[in-house]
Short mmCIF file of C-alpha atoms in Angstrom, two decimals:
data_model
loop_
_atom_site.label_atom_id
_atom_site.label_comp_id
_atom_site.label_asym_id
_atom_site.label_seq_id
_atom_site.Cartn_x
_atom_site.Cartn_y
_atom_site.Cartn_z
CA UNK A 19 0.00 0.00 0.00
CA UNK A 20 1.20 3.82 -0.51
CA UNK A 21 2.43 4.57 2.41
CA UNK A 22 4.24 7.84 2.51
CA UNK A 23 7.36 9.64 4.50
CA UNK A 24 6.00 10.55 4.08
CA UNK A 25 -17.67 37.86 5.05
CA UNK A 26 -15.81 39.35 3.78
CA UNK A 27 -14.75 42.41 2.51
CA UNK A 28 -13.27 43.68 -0.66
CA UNK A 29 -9.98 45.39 -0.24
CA UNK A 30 -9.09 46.53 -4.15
CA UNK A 31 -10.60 45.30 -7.21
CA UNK A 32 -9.63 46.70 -10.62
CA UNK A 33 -7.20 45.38 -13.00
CA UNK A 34 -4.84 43.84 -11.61
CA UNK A 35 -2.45 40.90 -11.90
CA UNK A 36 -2.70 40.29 -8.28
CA UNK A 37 -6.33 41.23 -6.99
CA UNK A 38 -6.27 41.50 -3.47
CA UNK A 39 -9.25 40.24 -0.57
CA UNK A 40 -9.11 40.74 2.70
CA UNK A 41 -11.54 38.69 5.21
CA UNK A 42 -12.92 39.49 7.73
CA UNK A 43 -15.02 36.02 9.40
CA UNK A 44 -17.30 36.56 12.14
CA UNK A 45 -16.22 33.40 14.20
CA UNK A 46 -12.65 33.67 15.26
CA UNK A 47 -9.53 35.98 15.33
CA UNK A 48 -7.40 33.41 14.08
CA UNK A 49 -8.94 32.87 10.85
CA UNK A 50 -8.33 36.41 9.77
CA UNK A 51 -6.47 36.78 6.90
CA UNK A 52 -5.72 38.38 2.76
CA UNK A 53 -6.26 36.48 -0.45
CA UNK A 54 -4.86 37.48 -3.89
CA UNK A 55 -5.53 36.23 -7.19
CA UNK A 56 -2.17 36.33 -9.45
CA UNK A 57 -1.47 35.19 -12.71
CA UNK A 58 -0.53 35.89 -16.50
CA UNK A 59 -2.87 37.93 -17.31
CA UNK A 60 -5.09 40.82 -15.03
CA UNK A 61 -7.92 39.22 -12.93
CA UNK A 62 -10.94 41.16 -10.88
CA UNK A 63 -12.46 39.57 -7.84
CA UNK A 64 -16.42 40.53 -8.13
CA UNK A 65 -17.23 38.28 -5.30
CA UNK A 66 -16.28 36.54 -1.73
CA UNK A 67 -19.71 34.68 -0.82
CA UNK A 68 -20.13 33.94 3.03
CA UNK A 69 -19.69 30.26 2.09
CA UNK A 70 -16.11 31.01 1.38
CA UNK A 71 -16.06 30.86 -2.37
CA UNK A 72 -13.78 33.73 -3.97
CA UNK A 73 -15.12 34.55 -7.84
CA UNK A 74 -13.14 36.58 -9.66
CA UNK A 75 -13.01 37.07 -13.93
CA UNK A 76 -10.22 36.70 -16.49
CA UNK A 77 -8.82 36.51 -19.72
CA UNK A 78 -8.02 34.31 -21.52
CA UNK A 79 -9.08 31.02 -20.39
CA UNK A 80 -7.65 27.91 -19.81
CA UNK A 81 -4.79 29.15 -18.25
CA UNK A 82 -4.03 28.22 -14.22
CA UNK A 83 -4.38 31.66 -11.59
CA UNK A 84 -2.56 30.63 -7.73
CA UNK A 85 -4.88 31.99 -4.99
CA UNK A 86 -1.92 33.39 -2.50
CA UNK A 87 -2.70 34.24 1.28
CA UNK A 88 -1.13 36.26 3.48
CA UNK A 89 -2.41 36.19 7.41
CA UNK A 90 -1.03 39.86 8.47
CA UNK A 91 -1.42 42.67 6.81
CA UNK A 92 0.89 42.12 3.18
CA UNK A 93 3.89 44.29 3.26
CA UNK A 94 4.19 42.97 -0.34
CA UNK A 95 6.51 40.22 0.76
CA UNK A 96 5.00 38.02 2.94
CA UNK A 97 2.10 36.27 0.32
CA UNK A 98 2.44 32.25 -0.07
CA UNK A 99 0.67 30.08 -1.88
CA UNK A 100 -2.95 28.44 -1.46
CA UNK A 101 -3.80 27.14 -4.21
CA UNK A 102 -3.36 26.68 -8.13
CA UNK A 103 -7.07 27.13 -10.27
CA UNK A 104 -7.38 26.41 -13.77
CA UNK A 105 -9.30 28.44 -15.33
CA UNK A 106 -11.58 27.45 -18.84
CA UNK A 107 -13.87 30.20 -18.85
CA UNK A 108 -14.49 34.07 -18.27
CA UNK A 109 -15.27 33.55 -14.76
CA UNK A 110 -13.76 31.58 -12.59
CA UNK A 111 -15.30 30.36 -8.48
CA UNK A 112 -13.63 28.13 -6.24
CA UNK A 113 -14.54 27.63 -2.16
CA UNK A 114 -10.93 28.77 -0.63
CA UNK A 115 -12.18 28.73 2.74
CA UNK A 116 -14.74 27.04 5.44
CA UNK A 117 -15.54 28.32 8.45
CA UNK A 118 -17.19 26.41 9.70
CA UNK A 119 -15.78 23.00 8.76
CA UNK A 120 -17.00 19.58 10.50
CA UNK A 121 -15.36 19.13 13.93
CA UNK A 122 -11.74 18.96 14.07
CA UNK A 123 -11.56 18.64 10.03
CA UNK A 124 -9.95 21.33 7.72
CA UNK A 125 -11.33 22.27 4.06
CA UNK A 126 -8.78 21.17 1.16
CA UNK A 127 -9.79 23.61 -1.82
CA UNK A 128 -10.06 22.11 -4.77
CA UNK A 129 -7.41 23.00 -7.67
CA UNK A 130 -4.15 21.21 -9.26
CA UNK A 131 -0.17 20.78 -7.93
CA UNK A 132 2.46 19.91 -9.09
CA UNK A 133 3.10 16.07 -8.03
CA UNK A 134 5.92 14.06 -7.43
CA UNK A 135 9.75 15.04 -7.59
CA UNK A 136 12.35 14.97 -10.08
CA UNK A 137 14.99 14.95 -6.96
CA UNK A 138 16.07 11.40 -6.08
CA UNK A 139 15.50 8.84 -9.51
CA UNK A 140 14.64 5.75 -8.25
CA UNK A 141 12.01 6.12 -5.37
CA UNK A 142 9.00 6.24 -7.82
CA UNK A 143 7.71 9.90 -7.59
CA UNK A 144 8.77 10.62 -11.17
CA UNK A 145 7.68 12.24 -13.59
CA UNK A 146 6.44 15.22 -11.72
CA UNK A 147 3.01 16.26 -12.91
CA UNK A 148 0.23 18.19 -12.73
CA UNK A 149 -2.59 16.89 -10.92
CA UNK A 150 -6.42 18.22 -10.31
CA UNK A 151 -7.68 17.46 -7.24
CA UNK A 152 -11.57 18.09 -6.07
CA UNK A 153 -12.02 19.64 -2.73
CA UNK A 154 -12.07 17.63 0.34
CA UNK A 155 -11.92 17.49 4.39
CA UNK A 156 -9.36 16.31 6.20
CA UNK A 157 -8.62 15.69 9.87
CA UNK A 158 -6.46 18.23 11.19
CA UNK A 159 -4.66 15.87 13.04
CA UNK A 160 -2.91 12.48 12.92
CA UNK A 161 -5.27 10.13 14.52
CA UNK A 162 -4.66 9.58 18.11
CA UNK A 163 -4.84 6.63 20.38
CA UNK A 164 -7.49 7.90 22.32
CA UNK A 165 -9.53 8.64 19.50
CA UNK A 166 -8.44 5.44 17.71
CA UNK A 167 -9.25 3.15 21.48
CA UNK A 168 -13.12 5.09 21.67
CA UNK A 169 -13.79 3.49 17.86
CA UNK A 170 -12.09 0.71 18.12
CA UNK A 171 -14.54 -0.08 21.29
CA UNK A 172 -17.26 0.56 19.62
CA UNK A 173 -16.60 -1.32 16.87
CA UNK A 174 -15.54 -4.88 18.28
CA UNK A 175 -18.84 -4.92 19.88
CA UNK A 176 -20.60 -3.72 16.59
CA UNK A 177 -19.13 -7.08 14.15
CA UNK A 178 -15.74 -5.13 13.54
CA UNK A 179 -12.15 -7.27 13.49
CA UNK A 180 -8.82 -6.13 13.37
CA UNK A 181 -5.32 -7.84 12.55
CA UNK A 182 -4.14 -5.35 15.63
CA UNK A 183 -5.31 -3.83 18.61
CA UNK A 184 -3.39 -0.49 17.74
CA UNK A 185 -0.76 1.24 20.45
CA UNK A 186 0.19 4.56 21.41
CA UNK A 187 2.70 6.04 23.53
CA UNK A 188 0.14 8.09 25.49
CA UNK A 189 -3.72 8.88 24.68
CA UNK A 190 -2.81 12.33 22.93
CA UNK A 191 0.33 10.61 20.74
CA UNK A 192 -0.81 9.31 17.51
CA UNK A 193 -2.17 5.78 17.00
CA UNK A 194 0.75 3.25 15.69
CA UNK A 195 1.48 -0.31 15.22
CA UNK A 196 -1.78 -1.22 12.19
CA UNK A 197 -1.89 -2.31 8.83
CA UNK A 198 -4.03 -0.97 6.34
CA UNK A 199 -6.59 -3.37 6.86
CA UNK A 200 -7.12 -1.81 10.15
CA UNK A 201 -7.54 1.74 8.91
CA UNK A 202 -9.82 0.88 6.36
CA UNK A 203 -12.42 -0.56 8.68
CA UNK A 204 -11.74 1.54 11.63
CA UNK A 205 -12.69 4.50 9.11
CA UNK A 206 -15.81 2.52 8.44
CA UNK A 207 -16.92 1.94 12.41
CA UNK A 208 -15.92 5.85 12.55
CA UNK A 209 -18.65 6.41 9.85
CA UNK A 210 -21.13 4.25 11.10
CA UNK A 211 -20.58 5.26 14.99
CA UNK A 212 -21.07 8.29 13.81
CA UNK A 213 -24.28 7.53 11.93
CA UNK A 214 -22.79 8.24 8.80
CA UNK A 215 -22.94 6.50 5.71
CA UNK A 216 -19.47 3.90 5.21
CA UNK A 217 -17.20 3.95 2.27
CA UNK A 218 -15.97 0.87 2.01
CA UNK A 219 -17.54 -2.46 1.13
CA UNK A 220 -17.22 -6.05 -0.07
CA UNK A 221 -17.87 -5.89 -3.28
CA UNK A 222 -18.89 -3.30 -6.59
CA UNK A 223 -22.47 -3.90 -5.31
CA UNK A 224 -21.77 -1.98 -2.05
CA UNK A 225 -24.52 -3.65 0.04
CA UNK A 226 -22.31 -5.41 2.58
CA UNK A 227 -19.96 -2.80 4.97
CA UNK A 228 -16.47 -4.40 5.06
CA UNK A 229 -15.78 -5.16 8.70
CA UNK A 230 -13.88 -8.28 9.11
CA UNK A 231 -10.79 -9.93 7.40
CA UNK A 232 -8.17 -8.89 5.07
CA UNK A 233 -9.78 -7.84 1.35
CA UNK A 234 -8.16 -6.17 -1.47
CA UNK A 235 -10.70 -3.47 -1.92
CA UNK A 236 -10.97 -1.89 -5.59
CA UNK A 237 -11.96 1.27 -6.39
CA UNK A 238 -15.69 0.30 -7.38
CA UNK A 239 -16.11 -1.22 -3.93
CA UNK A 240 -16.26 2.47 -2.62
CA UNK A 241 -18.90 5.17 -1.96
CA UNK A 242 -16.37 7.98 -2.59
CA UNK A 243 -18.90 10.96 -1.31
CA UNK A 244 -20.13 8.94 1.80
CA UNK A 245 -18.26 8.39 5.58
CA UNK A 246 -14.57 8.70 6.66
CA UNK A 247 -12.07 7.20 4.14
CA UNK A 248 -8.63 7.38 3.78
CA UNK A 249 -6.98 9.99 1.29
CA UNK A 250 -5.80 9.15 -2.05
CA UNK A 251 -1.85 9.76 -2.75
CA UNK A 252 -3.01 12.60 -4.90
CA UNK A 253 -5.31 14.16 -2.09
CA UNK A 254 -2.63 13.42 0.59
CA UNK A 255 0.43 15.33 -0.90
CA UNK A 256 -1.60 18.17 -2.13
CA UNK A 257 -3.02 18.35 1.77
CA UNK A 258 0.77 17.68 3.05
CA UNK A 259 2.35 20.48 0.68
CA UNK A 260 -0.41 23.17 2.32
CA UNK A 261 -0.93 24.74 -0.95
CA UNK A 262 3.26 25.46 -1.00
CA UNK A 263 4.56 25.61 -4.59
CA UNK A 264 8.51 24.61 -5.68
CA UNK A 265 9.59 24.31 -2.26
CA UNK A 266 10.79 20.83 -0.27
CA UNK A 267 8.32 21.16 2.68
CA UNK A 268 5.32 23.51 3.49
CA UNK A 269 7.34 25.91 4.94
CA UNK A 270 10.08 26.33 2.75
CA UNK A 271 13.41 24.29 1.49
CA UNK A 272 15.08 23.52 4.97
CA UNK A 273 13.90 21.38 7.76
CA UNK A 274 15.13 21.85 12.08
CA UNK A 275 13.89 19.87 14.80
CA UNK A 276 12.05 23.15 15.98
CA UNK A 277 9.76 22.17 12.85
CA UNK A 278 8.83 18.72 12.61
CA UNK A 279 9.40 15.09 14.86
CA UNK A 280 11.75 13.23 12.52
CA UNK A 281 15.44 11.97 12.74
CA UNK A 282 18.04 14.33 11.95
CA UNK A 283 21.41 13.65 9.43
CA UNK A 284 24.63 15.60 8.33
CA UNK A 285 23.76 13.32 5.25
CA UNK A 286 21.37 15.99 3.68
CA UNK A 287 22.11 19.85 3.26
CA UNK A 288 18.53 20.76 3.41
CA UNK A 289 19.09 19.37 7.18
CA UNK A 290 20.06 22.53 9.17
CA UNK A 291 18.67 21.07 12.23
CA UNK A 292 21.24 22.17 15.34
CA UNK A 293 20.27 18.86 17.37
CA UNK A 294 21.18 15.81 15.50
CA UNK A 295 19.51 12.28 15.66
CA UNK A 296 15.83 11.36 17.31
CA UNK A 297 14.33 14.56 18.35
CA UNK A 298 15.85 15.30 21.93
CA UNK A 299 12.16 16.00 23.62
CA UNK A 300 10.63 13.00 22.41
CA UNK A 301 13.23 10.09 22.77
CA UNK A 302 12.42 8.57 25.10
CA UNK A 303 11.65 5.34 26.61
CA UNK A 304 10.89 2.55 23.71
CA UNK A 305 10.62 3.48 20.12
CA UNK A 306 8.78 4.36 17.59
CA UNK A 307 9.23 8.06 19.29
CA UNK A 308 6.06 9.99 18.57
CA UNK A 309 5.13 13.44 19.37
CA UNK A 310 1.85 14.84 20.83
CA UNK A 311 -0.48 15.60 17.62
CA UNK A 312 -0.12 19.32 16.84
CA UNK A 313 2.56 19.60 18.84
CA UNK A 314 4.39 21.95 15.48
CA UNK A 315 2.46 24.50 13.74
CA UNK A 316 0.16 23.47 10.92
CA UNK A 317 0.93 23.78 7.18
CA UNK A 318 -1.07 26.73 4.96
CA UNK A 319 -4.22 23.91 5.15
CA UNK A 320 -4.33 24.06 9.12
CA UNK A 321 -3.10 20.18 9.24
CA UNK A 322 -0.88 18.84 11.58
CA UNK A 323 1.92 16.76 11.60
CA UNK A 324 1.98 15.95 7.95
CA UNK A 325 6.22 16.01 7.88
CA UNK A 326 7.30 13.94 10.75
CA UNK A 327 6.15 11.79 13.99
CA UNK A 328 4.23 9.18 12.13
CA UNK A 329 4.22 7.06 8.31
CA UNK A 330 0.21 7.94 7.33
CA UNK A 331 -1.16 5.63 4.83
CA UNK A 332 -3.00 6.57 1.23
CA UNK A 333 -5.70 4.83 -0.65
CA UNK A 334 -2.92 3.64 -3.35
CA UNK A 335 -1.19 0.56 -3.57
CA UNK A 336 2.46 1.76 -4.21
CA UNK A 337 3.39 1.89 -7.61
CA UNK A 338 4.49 4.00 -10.29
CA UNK A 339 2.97 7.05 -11.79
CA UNK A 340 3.11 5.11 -15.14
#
């Protein structure tokens, strides 16, 4: 399986290569913040609907615009990507922001990245390409073992199985030691403790809830728009990049232990870290050596944790992009 490393109020409008949109939301400080549109060719933002969907024209079409973000007031300097929109007609709309998202989940706006890297031949993320992505929730954080024990309860008393009772180094640490069997039907007793609809299933005529066992579930065995599911390769790099364009993480092209749970090497230069090794807070006792969940700052997307602490799995069977 792919398992990887891992409203509002208008500011300016006129013709401009970058219009600008400042928002104002009614719900929390922290969610204040600028938007720009910027691209080839001048753009003019007519809209910001309280739903969160930015509209804004252009010319020509079928060309890609980035949304950019900035959450102080831009000096000009400070903008970073959101996301990339291709465009194919006159006007384009696209929901940049929710705010008020499903508990503990984070809006992924739809729009295309750049996938893959050119850097290392050999590890199967070549050729880089461009991918389109619809929009999609995510859970801002890794799933911890007190979150994963309360479903896992539930479900062994509701016909559930697992290969593995799951483990965690403490009830706010992420969840560890399960296979992907495990996540798929722990996302399903999620969904149906919930009283949600599940997404995965025994076979293309989705009537029976996968629950037991170890099944190579295809594609057609899933209700796509229905209950908790894990993310596609696709969905989960353009949710771990944070809308970040040309750079090695979300935050930029250099990684410190101040940044992200991982183990640190003189090997690579893009390692600047001034503590070397396992990161010195968190080894400890046995190994693997987790961190609390959103224990770093969050990418541009609000989600935690998705460089470091723990592997997360994907939908995909590894392969290549071929």
């Amino acid at each position: 399986m792919k398992t990887m490393k891992r409203l509002s109020r208008l500011l300016l409008l006129g013709a401009f290569t970058a219009a600008l949109l400042t928002v104002t939301p009614t719900v929390r400080a922290a969610d204040a913040g600028f938007f720009r549109v910027v691209g080839p060719v001048p753009t003019r933002i007519t809209a910001f609907r309280a739903d969160g969907t930015l509209v804004w024209t252009n010319a020509p079409t079928n060309t890609t615009f980035t949304v950019q973000t900035a959450s102080a007031l831009p000096d000009g300097t400070n903008w970073v990507d959101y996301v990339q929109v291709p465009t194919t007609n006159g006007v384009t709309t696209n929901r940049v922001i929710d705010y008020h998202p499903p508990s503990g989940m984070a809006l992924i706006p739809a729009g295309s990245f750049t996938m893959g890297s050119d850097e290392y031949p050999g590890w199967g993320e070549q050729p880089t390409h461009t991918v389109y992505v619809s929009a999609f929730y995510m859970d801002k954080y890794d799933v911890t073992y007190s979150l994963w024990q309360s479903v896992y309860n539930w479900a062994i008393t509701h016909g559930y199985s697992f290969d593995y009772v799951g483990s965690g180094k403490a009830l706010n640490h992420p969840v560890q030691t399960i296979d992907w069997y495990d996540s798929v039907k722990w996302c399903n007793a999620r969904s149906e403790m919930e009283g949600r609809t599940p997404a995965y299933y025994t076979s293309a005529a989705q009537t029976t809830v996968y629950q037991t066992g170890q099944l190579t579930v295809s594609n057609s065995w899933v209700k796509w728009g229905s209950g908790y599911r894990l993310p596609t390769e696709a969905e989960w790099e353009k949710a771990a990049r944070g809308g970040a364009s040309g750079q090695r993480f979300p935050w930029g092209n250099t990684i410190t232990h101040s940044q992200a749970n991982y183990y640190s090497s003189t090997s690579y230069a893009y390692d600047i870290s001034p503590t070397r090794g396992y990161h010195p807070t968190f080894a400890t006792g046995a190994t693997p050596y987790t961190s609390p969940v959103g224990y770093f700052a969050p990418n541009g997307y609000g989600l935690y944790d998705m460089a470091g602490n723990v592997n997360q799995r994907c939908w995909d069977w590894y392969g290549s992009y071929g």
